[in-house]
GROMACS .gro file of C-alpha atoms in nm:
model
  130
    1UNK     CA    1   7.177   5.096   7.044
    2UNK     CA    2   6.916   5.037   6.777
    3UNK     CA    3   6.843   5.328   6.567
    4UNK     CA    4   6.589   5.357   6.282
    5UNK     CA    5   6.617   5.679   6.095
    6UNK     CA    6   6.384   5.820   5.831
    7UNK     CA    7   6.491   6.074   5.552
    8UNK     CA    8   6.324   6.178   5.231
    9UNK     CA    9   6.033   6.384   5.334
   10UNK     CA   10   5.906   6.694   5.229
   11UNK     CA   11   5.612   6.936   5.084
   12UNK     CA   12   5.472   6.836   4.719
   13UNK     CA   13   5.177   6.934   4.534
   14UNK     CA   14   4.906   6.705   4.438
   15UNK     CA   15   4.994   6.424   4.197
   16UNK     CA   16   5.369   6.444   4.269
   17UNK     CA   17   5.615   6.173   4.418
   18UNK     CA   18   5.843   6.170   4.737
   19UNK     CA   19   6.099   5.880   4.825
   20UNK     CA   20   6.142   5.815   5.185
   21UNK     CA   21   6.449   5.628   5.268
   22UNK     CA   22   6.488   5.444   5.654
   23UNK     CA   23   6.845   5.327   5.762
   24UNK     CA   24   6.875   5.083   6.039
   25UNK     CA   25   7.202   5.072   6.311
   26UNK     CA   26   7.244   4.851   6.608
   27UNK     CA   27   7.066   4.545   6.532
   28UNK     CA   28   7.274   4.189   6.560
   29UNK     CA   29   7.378   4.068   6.241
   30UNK     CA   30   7.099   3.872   6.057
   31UNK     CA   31   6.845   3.982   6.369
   32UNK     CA   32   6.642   4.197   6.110
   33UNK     CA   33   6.788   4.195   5.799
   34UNK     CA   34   6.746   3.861   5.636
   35UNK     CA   35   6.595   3.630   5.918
   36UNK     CA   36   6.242   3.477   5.873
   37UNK     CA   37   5.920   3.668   6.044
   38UNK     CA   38   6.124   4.004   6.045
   39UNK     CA   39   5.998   4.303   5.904
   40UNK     CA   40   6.019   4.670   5.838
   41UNK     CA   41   5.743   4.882   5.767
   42UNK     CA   42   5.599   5.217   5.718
   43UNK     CA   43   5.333   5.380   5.937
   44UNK     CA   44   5.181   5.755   5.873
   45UNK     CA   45   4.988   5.982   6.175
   46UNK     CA   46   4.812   6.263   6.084
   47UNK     CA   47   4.712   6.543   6.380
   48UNK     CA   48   4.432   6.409   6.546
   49UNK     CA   49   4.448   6.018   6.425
   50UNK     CA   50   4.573   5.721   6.540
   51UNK     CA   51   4.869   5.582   6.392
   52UNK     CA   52   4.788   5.398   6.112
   53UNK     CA   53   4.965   5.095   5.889
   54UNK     CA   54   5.092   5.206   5.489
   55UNK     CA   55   5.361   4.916   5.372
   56UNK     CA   56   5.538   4.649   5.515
   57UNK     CA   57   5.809   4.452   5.369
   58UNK     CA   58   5.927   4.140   5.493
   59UNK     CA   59   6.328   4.113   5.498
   60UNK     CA   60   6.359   3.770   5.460
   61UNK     CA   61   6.117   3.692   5.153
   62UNK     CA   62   6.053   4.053   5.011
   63UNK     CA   63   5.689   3.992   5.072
   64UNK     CA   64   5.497   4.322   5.037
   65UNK     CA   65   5.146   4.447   5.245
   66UNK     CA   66   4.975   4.746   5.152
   67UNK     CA   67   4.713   4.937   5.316
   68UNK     CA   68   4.379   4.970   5.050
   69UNK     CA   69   4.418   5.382   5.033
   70UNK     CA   70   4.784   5.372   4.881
   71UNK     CA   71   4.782   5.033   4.667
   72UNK     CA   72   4.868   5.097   4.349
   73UNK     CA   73   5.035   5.438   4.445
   74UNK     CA   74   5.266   5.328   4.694
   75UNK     CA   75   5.558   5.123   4.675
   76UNK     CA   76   5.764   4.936   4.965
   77UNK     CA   77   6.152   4.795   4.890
   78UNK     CA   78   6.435   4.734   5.082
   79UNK     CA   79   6.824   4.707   5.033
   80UNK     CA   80   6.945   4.441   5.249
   81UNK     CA   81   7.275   4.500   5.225
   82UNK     CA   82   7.233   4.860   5.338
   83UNK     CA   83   7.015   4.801   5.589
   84UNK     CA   84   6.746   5.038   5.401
   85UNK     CA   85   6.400   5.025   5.318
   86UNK     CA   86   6.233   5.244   5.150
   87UNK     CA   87   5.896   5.415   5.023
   88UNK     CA   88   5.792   5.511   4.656
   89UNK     CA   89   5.523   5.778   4.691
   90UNK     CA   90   5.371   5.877   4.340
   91UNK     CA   91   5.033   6.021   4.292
   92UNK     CA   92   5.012   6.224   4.650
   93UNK     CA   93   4.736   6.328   4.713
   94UNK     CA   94   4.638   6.560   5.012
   95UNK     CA   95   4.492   6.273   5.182
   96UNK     CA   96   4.844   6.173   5.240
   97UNK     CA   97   4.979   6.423   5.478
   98UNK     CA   98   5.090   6.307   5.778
   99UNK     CA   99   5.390   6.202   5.984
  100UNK     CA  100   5.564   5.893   5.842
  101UNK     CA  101   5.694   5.656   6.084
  102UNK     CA  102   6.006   5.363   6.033
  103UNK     CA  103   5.929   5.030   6.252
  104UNK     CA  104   6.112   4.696   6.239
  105UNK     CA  105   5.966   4.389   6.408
  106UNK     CA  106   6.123   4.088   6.482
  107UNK     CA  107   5.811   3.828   6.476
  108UNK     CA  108   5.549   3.911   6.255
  109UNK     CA  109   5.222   3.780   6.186
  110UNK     CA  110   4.968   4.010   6.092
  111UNK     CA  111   5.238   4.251   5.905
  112UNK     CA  112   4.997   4.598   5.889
  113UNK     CA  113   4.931   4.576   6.263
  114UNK     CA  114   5.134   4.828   6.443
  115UNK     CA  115   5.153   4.642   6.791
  116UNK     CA  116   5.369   4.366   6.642
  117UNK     CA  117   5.628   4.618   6.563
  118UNK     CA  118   5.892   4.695   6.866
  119UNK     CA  119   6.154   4.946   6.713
  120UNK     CA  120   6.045   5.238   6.585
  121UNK     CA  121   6.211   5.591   6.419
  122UNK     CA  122   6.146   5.942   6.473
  123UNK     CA  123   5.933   6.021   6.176
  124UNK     CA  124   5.967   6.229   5.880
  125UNK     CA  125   5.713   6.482   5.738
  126UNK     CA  126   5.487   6.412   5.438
  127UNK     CA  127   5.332   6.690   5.342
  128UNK     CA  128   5.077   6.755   5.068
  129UNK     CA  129   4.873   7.048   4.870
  130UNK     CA  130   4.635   7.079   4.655
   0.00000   0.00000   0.00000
C-alpha cells in the first residue's frame, strides 16, 4: 500500500520558516526513488482555490521547479535513502497559508502540473499571520 505522509506544519508569524518533511512507504524498490521521469513534489490549497503547484524535485537527477511566488523563499530536497523529501519555508508570508499537499509521479513531463502526479498524501497545515 503506497503511503505518502506529510509532517512539519504549523502556525508562524510573518517572515518566519517551517520545514515540512514527506515520507514515502509501499512503492517497489527503485519505482520512485532513483528511477528517471519520477518525481515528488509539493502542492498548497487554500479555502476556496484550486490546488496549486509550489516545488518539485526530480528523484533521479535532483532537478528542482519552483512556482514564481515562492522562488527564492522556498526550497525543495530530498533524501533518497530515506525515502523523504522535503520543504524549506523561510520568509512566510501570509500569502502562504494553505494546505500543503505530498505527490509522487512516476512519468513526468511538465513537473509543476498537478495531473501528472498519481500518489498523493493527506496534507499538512501551513499556516501564517501577520
Amino acid at each position: 500500500q503506497v503511503q505518502l505522509v506529510e509532517s512539519g506544519g504549523g502556525s508562524v508569524q510573518t517572515g518566519g520558516s517551517l520545514r515540512l518533511s514527506c515520507v514515502t512507504s509501499g512503492f517497489p524498490t527503485y519505482y520512485i526513488w532513483g528511477a528517471p521521469g519520477r518525481a515528488l513534489g509539493w502542492f498548497r490549497q487554500a479555502p476556496g482555490t484550486g490546488r496549486e503547484a509550489v516545488a518539485t524535485i526530480f528523484t533521479s537527477t535532483g532537478s528542482t521547479y519552483y512556482a514564481d511566488s515562492v522562488k527564492g523563499r522556498f526550497t525543495i530536497s530530498r533524501d533518497n535513502a530515506k525515502s523523504t523529501v522535503y520543504l524549506q519555508m523561510n520568509s512566510l508570508e501570509p500569502e502562504d497559508t494553505a494546505m500543503y499537499y505530498c505527490a509522487a509521479g512516476d512519468a513526468i513531463s511538465q513537473p509543476l502540473n498537478r495531473g501528472e502526479f498519481a500518489y498523493w498524501g493527506q496534507g499538512t497545515q501551513v499556516t501564517v499571520s501577520s
